[in-house]
Coordinates of C-alpha atoms and ligand atoms in Angstrom, one line a residue:
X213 CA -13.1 -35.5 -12.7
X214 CA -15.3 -34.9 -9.5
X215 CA -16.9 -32.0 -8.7
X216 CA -14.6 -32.6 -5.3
X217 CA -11.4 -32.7 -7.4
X218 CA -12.0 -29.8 -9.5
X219 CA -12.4 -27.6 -6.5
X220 CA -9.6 -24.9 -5.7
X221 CA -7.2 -26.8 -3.0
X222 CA -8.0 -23.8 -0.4
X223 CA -11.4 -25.4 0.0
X224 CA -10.2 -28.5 1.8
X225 CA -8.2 -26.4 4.1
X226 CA -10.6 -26.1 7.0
X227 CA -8.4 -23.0 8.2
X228 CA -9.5 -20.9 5.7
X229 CA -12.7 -21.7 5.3
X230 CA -13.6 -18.2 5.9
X231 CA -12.7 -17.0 2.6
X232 CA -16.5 -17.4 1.3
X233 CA -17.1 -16.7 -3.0
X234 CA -19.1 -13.5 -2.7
X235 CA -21.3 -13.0 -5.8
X236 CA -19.7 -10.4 -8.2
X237 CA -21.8 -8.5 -10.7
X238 CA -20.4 -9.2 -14.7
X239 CA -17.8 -6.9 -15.1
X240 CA -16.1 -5.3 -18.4
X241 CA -12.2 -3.7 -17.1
X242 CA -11.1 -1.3 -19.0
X243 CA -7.3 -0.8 -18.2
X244 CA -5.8 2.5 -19.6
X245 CA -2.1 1.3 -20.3
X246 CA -2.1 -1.9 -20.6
X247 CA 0.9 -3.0 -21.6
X248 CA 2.7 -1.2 -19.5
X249 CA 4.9 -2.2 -16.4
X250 CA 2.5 -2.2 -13.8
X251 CA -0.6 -4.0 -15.9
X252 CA 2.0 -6.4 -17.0
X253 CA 3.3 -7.3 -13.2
X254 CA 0.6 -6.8 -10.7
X255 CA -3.2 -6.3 -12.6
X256 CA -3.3 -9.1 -15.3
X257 CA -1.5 -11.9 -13.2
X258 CA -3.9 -10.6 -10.5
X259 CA -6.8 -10.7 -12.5
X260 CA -5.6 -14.5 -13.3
X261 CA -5.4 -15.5 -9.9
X262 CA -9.1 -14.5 -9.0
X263 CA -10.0 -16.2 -12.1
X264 CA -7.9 -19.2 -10.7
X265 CA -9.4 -18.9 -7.3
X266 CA -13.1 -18.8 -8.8
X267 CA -13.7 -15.5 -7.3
X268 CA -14.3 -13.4 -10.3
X269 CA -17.7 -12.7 -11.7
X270 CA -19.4 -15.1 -14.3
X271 CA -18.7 -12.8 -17.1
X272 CA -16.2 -10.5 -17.0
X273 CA -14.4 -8.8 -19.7
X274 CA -11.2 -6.6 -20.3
X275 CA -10.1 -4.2 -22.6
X276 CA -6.5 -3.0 -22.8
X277 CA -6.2 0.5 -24.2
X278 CA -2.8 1.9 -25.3
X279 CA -0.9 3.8 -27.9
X280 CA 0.6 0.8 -29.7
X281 CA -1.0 -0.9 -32.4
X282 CA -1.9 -4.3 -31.3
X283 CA -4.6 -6.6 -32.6
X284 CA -7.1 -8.3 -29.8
X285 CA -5.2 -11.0 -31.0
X286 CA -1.8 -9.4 -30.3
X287 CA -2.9 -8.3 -26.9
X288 CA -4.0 -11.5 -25.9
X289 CA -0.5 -12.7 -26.3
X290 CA 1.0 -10.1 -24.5
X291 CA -1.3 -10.7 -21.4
X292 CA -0.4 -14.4 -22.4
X293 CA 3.2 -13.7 -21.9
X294 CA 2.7 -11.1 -18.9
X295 CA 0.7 -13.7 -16.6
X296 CA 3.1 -16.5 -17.4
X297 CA 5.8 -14.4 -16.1
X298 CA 4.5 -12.8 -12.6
X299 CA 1.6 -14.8 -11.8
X300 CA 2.4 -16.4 -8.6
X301 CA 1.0 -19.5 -9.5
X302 CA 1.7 -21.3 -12.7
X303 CA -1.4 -20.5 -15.0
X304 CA -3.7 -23.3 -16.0
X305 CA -3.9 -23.8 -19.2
X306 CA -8.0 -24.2 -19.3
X307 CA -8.8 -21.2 -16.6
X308 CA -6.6 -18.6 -19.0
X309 CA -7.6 -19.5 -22.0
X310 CA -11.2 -18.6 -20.8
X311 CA -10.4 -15.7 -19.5
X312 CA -8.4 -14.2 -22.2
X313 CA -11.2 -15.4 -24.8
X314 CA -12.5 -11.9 -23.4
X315 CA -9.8 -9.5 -23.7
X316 CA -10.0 -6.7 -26.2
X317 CA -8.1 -4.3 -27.4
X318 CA -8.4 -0.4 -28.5
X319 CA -5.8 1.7 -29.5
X320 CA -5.2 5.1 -29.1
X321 CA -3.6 8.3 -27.5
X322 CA -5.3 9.4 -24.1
X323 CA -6.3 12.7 -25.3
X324 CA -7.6 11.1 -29.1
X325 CA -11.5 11.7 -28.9
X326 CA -12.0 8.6 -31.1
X327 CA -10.6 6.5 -28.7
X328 CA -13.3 6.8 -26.7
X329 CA -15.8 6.6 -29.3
X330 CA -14.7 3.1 -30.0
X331 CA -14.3 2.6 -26.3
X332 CA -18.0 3.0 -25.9
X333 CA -18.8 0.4 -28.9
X334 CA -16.5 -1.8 -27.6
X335 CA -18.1 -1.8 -24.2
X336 CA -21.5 -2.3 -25.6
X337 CA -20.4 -4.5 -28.0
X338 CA -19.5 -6.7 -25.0
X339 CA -22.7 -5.8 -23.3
X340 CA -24.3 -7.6 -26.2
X341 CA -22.2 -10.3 -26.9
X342 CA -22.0 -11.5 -22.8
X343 CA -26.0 -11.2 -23.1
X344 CA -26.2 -8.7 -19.9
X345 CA -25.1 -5.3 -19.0
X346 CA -22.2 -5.7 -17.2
X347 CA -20.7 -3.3 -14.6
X348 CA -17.8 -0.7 -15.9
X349 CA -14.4 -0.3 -14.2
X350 CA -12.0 2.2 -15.9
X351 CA -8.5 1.4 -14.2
X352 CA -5.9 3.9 -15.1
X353 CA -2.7 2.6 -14.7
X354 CA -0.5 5.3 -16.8
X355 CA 1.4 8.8 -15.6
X356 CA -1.0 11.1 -13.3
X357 CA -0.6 13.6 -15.6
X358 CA -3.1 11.4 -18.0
X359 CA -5.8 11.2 -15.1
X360 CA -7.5 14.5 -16.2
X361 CA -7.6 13.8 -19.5
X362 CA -8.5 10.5 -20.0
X363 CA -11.7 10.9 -16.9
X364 CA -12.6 14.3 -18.6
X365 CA -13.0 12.5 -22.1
X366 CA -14.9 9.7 -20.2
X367 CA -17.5 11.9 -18.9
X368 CA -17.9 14.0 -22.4
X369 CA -18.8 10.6 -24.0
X370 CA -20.8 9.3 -21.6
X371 CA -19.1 6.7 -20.1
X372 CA -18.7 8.2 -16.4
X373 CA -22.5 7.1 -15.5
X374 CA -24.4 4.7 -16.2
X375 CA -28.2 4.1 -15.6
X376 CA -28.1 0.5 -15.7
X377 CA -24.7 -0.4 -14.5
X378 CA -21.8 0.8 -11.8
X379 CA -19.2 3.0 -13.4
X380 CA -16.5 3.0 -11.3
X381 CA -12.6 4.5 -11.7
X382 CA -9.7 3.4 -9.8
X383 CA -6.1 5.9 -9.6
X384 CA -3.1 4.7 -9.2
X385 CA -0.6 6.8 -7.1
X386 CA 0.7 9.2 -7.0
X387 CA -2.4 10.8 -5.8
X388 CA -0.7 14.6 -6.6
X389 CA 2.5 15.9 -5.9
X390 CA 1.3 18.1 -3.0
X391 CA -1.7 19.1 -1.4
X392 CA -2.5 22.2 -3.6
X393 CA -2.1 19.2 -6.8
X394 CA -3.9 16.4 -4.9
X395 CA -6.6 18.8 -4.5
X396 CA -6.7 19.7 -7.8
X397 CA -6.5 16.3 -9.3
X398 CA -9.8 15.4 -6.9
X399 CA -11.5 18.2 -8.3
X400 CA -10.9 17.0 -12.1
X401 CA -11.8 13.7 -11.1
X402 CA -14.8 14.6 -9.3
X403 CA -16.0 17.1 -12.7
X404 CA -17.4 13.5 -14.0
X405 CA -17.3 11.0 -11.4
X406 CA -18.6 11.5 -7.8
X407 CA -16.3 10.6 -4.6
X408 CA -18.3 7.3 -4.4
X409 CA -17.4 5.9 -7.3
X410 CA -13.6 6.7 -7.1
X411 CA -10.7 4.0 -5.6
X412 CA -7.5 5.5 -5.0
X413 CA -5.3 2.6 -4.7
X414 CA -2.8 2.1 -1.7
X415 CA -1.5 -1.2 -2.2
X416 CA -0.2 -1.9 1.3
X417 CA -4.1 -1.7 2.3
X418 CA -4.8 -4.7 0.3
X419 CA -1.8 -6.6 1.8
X420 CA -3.0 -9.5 4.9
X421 CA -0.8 -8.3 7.6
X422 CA -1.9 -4.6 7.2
X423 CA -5.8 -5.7 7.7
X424 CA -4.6 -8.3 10.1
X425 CA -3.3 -5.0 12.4
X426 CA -6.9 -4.5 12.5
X427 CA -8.0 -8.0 13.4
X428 CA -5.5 -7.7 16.4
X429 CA -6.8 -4.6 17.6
X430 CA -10.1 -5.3 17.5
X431 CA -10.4 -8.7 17.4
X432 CA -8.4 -9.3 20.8
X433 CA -9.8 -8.0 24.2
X434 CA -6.1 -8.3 25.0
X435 CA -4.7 -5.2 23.3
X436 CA -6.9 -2.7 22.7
X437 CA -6.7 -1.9 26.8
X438 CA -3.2 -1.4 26.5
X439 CA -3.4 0.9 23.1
X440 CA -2.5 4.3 24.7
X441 CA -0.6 6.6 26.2
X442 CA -0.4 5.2 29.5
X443 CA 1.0 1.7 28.6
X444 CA 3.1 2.3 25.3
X445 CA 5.9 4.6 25.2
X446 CA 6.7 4.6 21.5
X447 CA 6.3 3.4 18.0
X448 CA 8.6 2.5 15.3
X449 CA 7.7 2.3 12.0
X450 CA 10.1 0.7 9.1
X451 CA 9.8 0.3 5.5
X452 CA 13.4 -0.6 4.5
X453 CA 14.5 -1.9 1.1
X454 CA 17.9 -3.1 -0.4
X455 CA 16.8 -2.2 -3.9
X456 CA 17.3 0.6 -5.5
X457 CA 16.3 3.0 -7.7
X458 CA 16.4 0.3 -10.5
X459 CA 15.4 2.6 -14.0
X460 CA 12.8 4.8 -12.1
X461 CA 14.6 8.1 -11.8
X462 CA 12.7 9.5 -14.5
X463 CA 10.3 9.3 -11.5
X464 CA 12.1 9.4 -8.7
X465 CA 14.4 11.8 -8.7
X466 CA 10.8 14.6 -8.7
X467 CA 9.2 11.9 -5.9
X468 CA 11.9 11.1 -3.2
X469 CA 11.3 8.9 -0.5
X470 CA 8.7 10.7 1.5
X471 CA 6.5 11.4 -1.4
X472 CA 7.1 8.1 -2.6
X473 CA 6.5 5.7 0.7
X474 CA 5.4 7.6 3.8
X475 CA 3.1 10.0 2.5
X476 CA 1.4 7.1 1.6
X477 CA 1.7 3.6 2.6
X478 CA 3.5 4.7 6.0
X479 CA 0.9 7.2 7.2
X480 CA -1.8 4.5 6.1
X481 CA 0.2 2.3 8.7
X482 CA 0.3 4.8 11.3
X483 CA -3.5 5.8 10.9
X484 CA -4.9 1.9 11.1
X485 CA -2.3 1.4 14.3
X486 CA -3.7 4.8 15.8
X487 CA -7.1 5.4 14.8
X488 CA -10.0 4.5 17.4
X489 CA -12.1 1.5 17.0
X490 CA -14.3 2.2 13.8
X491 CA -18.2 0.8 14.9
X492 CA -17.9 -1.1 11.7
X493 CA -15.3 -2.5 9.1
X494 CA -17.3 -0.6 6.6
X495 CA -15.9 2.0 4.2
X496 CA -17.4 5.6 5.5
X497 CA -16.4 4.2 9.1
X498 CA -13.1 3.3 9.1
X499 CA -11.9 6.4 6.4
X500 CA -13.7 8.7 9.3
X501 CA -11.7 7.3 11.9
X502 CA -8.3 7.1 10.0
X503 CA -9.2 10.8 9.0
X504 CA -9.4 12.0 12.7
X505 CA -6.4 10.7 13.6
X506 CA -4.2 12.2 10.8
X507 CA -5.6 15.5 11.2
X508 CA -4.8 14.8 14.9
X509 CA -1.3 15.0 13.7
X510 CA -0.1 18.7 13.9
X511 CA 1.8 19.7 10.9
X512 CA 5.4 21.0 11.6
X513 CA 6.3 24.8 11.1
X514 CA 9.2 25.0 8.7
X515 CA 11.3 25.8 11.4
X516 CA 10.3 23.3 13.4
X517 CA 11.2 20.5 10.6
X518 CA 14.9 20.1 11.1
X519 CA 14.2 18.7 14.5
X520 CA 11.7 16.1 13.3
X521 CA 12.9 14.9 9.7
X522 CA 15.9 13.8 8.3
X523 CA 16.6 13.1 4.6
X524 CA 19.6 11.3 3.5
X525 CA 21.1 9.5 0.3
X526 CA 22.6 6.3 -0.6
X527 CA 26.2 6.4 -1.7
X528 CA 28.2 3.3 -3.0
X529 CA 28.1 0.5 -1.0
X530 CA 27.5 -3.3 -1.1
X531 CA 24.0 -4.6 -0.8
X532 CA 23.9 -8.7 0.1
X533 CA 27.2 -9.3 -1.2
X534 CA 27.8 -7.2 -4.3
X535 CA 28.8 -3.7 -5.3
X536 CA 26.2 -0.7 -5.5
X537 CA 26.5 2.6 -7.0
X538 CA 25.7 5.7 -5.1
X539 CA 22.4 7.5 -5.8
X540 CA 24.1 10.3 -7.7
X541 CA 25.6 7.5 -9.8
X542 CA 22.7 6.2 -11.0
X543 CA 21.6 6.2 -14.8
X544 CA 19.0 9.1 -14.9
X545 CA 19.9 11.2 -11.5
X546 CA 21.9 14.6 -11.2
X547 CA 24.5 14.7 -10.8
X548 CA 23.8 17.2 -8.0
X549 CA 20.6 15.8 -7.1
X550 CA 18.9 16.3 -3.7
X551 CA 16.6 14.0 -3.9
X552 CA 16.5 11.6 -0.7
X553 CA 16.1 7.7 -1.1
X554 CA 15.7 7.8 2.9
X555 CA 13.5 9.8 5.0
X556 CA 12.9 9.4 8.6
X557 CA 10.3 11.1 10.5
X558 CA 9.0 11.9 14.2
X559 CA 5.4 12.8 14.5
X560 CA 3.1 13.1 17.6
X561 CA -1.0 12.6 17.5
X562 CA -2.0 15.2 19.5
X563 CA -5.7 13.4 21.2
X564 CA -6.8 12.1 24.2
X565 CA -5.2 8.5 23.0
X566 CA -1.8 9.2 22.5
X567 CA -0.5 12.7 23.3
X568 CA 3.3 12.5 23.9
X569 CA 3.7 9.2 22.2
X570 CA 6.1 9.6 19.5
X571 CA 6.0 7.9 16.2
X572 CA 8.7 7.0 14.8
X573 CA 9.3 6.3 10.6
X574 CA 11.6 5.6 9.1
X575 CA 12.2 4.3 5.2
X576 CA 14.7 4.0 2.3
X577 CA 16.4 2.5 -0.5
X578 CA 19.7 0.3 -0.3
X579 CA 19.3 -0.4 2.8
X580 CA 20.9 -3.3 4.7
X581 CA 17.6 -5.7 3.7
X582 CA 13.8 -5.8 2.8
X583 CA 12.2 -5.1 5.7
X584 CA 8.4 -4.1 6.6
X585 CA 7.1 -3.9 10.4
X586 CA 5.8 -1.9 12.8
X587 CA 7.3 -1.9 16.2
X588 CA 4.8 -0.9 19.6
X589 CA 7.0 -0.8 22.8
X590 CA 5.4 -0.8 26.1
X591 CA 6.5 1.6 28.9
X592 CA 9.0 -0.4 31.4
X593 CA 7.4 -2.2 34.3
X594 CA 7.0 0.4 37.2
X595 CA 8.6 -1.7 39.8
X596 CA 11.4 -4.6 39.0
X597 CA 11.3 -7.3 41.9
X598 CA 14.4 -8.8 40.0
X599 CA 17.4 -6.8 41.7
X600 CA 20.9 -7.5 41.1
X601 CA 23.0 -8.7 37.8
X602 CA 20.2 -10.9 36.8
X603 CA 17.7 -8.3 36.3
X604 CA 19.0 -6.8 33.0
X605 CA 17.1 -8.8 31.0
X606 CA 13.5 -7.5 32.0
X607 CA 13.0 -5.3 29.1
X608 CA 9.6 -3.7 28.3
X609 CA 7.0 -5.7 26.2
X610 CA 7.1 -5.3 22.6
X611 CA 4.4 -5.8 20.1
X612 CA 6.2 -6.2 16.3
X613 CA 3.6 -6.9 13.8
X614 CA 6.3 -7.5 10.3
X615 CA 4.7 -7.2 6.9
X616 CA 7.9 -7.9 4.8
X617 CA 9.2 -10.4 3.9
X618 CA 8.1 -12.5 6.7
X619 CA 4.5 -12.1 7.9
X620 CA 3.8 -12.4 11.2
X621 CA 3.1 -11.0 14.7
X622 CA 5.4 -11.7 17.7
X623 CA 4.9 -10.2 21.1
X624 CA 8.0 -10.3 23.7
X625 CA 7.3 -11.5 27.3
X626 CA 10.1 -11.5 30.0
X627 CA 10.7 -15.1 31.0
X628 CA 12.9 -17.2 33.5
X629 CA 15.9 -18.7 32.1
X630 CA 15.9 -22.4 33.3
X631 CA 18.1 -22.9 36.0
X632 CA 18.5 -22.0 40.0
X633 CA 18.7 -17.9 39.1
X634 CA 16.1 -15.6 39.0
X635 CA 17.3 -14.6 35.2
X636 CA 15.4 -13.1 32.9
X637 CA 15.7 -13.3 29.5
X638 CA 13.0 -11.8 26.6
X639 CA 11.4 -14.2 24.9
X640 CA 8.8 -14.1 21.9
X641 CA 5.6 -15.3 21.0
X642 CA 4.9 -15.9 17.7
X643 CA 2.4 -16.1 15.2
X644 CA 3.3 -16.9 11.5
X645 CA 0.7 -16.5 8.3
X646 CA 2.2 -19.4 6.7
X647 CA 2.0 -21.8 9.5
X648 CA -0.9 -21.0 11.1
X649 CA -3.3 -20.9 8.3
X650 CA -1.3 -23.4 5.6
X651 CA -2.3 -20.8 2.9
X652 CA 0.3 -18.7 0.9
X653 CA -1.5 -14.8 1.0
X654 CA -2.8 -13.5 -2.0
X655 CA -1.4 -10.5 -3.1
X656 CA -2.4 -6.9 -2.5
X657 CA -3.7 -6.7 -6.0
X658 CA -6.0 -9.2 -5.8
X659 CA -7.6 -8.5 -3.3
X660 CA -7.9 -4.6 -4.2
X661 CA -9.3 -5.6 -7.6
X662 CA -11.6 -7.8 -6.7
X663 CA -13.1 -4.9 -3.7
X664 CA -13.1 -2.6 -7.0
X665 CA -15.5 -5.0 -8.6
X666 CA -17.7 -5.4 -5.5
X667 CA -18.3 -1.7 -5.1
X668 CA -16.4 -2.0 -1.6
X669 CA -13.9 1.1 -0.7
X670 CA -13.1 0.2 2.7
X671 CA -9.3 -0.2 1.7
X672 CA -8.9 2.5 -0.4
X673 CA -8.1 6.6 0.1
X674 CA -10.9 9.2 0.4
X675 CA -10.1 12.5 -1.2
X676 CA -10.4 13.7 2.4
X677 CA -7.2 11.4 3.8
X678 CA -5.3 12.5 0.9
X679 CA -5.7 15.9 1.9
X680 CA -5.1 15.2 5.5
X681 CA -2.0 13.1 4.5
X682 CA -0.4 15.8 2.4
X683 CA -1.1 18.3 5.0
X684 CA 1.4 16.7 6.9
X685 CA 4.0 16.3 4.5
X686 CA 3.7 19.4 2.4
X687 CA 5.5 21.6 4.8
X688 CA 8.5 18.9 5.7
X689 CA 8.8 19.1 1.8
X690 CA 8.6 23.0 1.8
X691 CA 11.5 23.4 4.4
X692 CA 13.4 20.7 2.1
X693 CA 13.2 22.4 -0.6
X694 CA 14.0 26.2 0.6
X695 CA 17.0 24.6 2.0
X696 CA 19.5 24.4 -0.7
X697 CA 22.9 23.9 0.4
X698 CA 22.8 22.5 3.7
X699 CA 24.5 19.0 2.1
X700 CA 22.4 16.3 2.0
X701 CA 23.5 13.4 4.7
X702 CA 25.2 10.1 3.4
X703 CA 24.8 6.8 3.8
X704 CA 26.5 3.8 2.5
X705 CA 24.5 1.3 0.5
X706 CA 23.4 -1.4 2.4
X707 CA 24.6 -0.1 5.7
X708 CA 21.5 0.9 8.4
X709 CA 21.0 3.9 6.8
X710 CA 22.7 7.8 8.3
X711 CA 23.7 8.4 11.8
X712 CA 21.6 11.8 11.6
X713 CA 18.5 9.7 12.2
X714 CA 19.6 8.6 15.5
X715 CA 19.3 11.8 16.8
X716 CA 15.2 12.1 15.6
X717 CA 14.8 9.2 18.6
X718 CA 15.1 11.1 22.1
X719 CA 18.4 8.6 23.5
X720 CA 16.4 5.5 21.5
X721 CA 17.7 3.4 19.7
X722 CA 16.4 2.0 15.5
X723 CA 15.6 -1.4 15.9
X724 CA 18.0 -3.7 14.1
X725 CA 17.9 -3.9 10.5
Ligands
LIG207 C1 5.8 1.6 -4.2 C2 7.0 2.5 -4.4 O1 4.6 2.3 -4.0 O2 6.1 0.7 -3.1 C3 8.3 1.8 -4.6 O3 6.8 3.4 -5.5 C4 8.5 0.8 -3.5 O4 9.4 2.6 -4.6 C5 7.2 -0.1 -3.3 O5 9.6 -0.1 -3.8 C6 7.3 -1.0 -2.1 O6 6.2 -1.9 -2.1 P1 6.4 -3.3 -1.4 O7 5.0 -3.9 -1.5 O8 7.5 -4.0 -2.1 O9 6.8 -3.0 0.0

């Protein structure tokens, strides 16, 4: 075969021929339970991929570590099985056998000092055996009430620095349960580990269209004027889903829908859309920037809550066609529960920028489809020319960047209908991933892994955002919760979600789902 066939199919494609091979310094991943659901969906088929796409280092190692007692063997099979399943592309038979020949296993309880011990011999072990020190990256993909103890037994045996290598950890959400946890789950973290060396994963930062709302901020001369108070009169945010609960209410039913997507991924959404232009797309930068604008956004009284969040719950309904049970019907939820799939919230940034621009969010579960975008609408034109019947159809710009399922961004420009009126009709411009650049996205994972392993944080959450994102959600949860029999609102699966969350939009309307 030529060196020109063997090459990955996105070389040829002159549209992406941005995507350079950075160099990655040998690597040993160290994934705290591995076998479970999210290794098993999103980190090994990731992992795969890179290896697929050539991206990952020369050597690069991983070792599972779980309570079940598997041989290297065993778990080899597993990942085996695991990429085979979710990998978005069909594995090659050559590229995973290669990288598995480097997967290893320990087993153990979190909280079993040995486990540790024969961590550390494992890892140098590997050291040895790959001929180079590589770099560390303890992933820990298990409950948050593990992240304690397993970092704390890191740093007692040593494994936390390193004078020859870069010891990193990355936490999966959730990132505490409140501020008063978050805070205390940084400061356990940060007894071993400093802030630089910590990635808090947010997977909608590693997904395309959420860094390609940066590229068309500040990429564009076009927008950025327009960014503001003066020209845009209001923002709507969605993250709708028709799925759902599925077998998570062990978790959901303590997490709800604001702890579980907008004190996360949506305010992420928010800050990037809001935040001023960061000098450089480099880590400090941009997390300074997103900082200032959340703690630009003033955090309700609890009497001021009711009149800026709604909470609702699904009931039975049918979602694309077939029959859904109600929330409270769900395996593993109360019977009584008040826990909200659906949350919607209005917020203001109080700064120069955008004072008296609300932001509207909104998300849940069994909703009428899957849908991810953010919604910028311009103020009206201050003057119509078109009088008369035919005038109805000159409706303020809108900028709607969607993440999910589609990904694209469209802008709407008024436009004469052909003919001998003077009608105006909305029209859109569009710009699709797929089409334009021939390539499918990688997914979020990927990319976030493979930042881990370069020692880049830009897209992942300072202990100082997490603080400034639970500041604005801890006291929406704290009038939620005082409140106990106020019923919680309704809404039929796969309908547009409840009618009370009309009334958060000032005579607005949702957008369609
Ligand atoms: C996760 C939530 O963080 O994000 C899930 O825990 C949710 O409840 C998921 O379904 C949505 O992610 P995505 O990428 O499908 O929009």
């Amino acid at each position: 075969m030529s060196v020109a066939e063997s090459e990955p199919v996105e070389a040829e494609n002159p549209l992406v021929a941005g995507l350079e091979r950075q160099p990655v310094r040998s690597t040993a991943m160290v994934i705290f339970g591995a076998v479970g659901d999210l290794a098993s969906r999103k980190l090994l088929p990731g992992i795969y991929n890179l290896a697929h796409e050539g991206a990952l280092p020369e050597r690069i190692a991983l070792i599972g570590v779980s309570r079940g007692k598997l041989s290297d063997e065993d778990f080899r099979a597993s990942a085996r099985e695991a990429i085979e399943r979710f990998s978005r592309r069909r594995p090659d038979p050559d590229v995973l056998a290669g990288l598995l020949e480097n997967f290893r296993y320990v087993q153990g309880a979190f909280d079993d000092d040995t486990l540790y011990a024969r961590l550390a011999e494992t890892l140098t072990g590997l050291d040895q055996s790959l001929g180079t020190q590589l770099n560390r990256i303890f992933y820990l993909s298990t409950a948050p009430e593990f992240f304690p103890t397993i970092t704390g037994r890191l740093g007692a045996q040593g494994l936390s620095s390193s004078e020859d290598a870069e010891v990193r950890v990355v936490i999966e959400k959730p990132i505490g349960y409140d501020l008063a946890s978050a805070r205390a789950q940084t400061e356990s973290v940060h007894q071993y580990f400093e802030e630089s060396q910590v990635f808090r994963i947010d997977h909608y930062l590693g997904k395309e269209t959420v860094q390609n709302l940066m590229a068309l901020r500040f990429a564009n001369a076009l927008f950025e004027p327009v960014w503001n108070r003066n020209f845009i009169d209001n923002v709507q945010i969605t993250a709708a889903e028709d799925i759902g609960i599925g077998t998570r209410a062990g978790y959901y039913e303590g997490a709800g829908a604001l702890r579980d997507l907008v004190q996360n991924h949506m305010l992420q959404l928010l800050a990037l859309l809001a935040m001023e232009p960061p000098t450089e797309f480099e880590a400090n930068r941009l997390r300074d920037e997103k900082v200032k604008v959340l703690e630009a956004i003033a955090p309700p009284a609890l009497d001021e809550v009711a009149a800026m969040a709604v909470r609702a719950q699904y009931g039975p309904g049918v979602v694309s066609g077939a029959e859904a049970a109600g929330y409270r019907d769900e395996p593993g939820v109360a019977a009584d529960s008040r826990t909200e799939t659906y949350a919607a919230l209005r917020l203001y940034i109080n700064n120069w920028r955008w004072a008296g621009v609300p932001f509207y969010l909104r998300t849940g579960k069994r909703l009428a489809r899957k849908l991810t975008e953010i919604a910028v609408t311009l103020r009206p034109v201050p003057h119509s020319a078109f009088q008369g019947p035919d005038s109805g159809g000159v409706q303020p710009n809108q900028v709607i960047l969607t993440l999910q399922p589609d990904e694209a961004v469209s802008v709407s420009l008024g436009a004469k209908v052909p003919g001998t009126k003077m009608q105006i009709r909305p029209v859109n411009m569009e710009f699709h991933y797929g089409t334009s650049f021939l390539s499918e996205s990688p997914e979020a994972y990927e990319r976030l892994i493979l930042d881990v392993m370069r020692g880049d944080a830009t897209l992942f959450t300072r202990a100082d955002e997490v603080e400034a994102l639970w500041r604005i959600i801890d006291p929406i949860l704290a009038a939620w919760e005082l409140d106990t029999d106020t019923p919680i609102p309704q809404y039929a699966a796969g309908s547009a979600g409840p009618v009370q969350a009309v009334e958060l939009l000032d005579g607005r309307a949702w957008r369609r789902l």
